[in-house]
Amino acid sequence: MDKISKFISQNKKRWLLQLSEYLNIPSISAPGIFGNKDILEAANWLVGHFKKIGFKSKLIKTPYDPLVYAEYKNPENNFTLLIYCHTDVQPADPLELWNTPPFKTTIKNGKIFARGVSDSKGHLFAYIKGIESVLKTEGKLPVNIKFIIDCDEEANELSLPWFLNKNSKKLKANAVLVSAGAMVTKNTPSICHGYRGLLATEIKIKTLKQNLHSGSFGGAVLNSAEHLSKLIAQFRDKNGRILIPGFYENVLSVRKSKKVYAGVHCGKKDFLKITGAKNSVCEKNFSLDECLAGRPTFEVNGIKSGSADGVFQYIIPAQASAKISLRLVPDQKPDDIFEKLKKFVQKITSKEARIEIKKIDWARPILISKKSNFAKILEESLEEIFNKKAVWYREGGAVPIIYNLQRISKEVFMVGFGLPDDNIHAPNEKLNAADFYKEIKFSSILIKRLGGTKLN
Ligand SMILES: [Zn+2]
C-alpha cells in the first residue's frame, strides 16, 4: 500500500467523526435571510479546519452571507485548481419522515445519514481530506489550490456573483471543480460537462373586450382559448421536431460526441417507473439520453383561460395565455431563438387576435470540451479508482452557479460521487460511506497527477 492510501486508511474513523461534527451544524439557508448563526458556525468551522491542515483561510464578507476562502500556494508551479462547493443545506422538513435525526449524523449499514451529507458537505469534506492526505504525506502540494465555499447556494445565490463582480482576480484559476453531483448510476465514474440552456416565454392572446355569453355570441367570434390551443399545436410535428423556422440552424450534432449520457440516466423500464408515463415520446431517431440532455425541447408549462378553475361558466373567454419554455443546446442563442419564435407565432396568429409575447427568463447552453489536459487527468484519476472508464454526461437543466464559475475558468467540471437515490432535498438524505472514501482517494490521486503533468 502506498503512503497516501496508508494515511487515508489510518485516519478513516477519525475523519468520519469530524464529518459528523460538521454535518451536525444545521446550516440551513433561507430565501431573503442572511447571517443566520448556524450558517456562520459552519463557515467558521471550515475556516478553522482549513487552518489546522495547513491552508490559509478566512471569511469573505459580502452584503449577503459570507464566503469561505482557503488557499495553498506552491511557488514552483503556476497551475491553480479552484474547488467550489457550498456549506448551506436545505431545510429538513417534513421532520416526521426522517428515520434518524437530520442534524445528528447516523451511520447505518455503510450509509451516512444527515441533512446535507450528499448536497454537498460530505463531498466538500472528502476533497479537503484527499488534499490533506497529499500535504501530510508529501510535505507539500504539487499545485496551487483554492477553495471557494458558498453559504447561500440553496436559497439566494447572491454572494459569489457579488464577489466576482468586485474581485474576480482573487479567484483566478486554470480549472474549476465542483465538488457536488452524482454518478449517473452506481459505480459509474461520471463527469458533467454540459448543461442545456433555457428560453422561458409567455404568450397572451386577446380576442375580445371581455368574456361573452357562449349562447348569445357563440359561433360568431374568435375563441381565445381555442385559438391559443391551435397555435400551440403547430409548434411540433408528429416526430417531435420543433417547427419554428431556423430553430435547428445552430444545433450541434449530439452524434459527434459518440454517446450522450443524461444526468437522469436510466433504462426505459426505470424511466417509465420514475415518470409514470405510459411511454416515452422521444424525438424520432434519438435515444432517451439524447432527448433528456442533448436535444432542444419545447414544453408548455401552463395554460390559463376562461372557466378552467371553479364552476362551469358558459362563456367565450376574451383572453388566453400560456407559459412556454424551451431547453436549448449548443450553439443555440436564447435571443436568436426568441426572435425566431416571435416571428413564427405572429405568422400563425389569426388577424382577428391581438398577441403579446414576453421573454421571462433565459440561459445560454454550455458544453465544455473534454479534450484538455486537465479533462484527461480527471478521466485517468477516476479510472484508477473505479477500474473503468469515466462517462461524460450532460445535465438537462441549467445550473446557474456554472455560469458564474465560468468567469473564473472556462474549464468547469462536476465530478459526481453521490447517487441518484441519495435523497437530496428530501427526508433521509444519505451518502454511501464507501463512496465518501472513494472521493477522498480520488482527490488525492487527482492532485498527485496534476503535479506530474505539464498543464500550461
Ligand atoms: Zn441542493
PDB file of C-alpha atoms and ligand atoms in Angstrom, residues 86 90 119 153-154 425, ligand 1:
ATOM      1  CA  HIS A  86     -21.427  25.036  -0.601  1.00  0.00           C
ATOM      2  CA  GLN A  90     -31.890  22.601   2.571  1.00  0.00           C
ATOM      3  CA  ASP A 119     -25.701  18.008  -1.053  1.00  0.00           C
ATOM      4  CA  GLU A 153     -26.281  28.229  -2.660  1.00  0.00           C
ATOM      5  CA  GLU A 154     -29.575  26.611  -1.661  1.00  0.00           C
ATOM      6  CA  HIS A 425     -33.623  17.889  -0.717  1.00  0.00           C
TER       7      HIS A 425
HETATM    8 ZN    ZN B   1     -29.243  21.462  -3.176  1.00  0.00          ZN
END
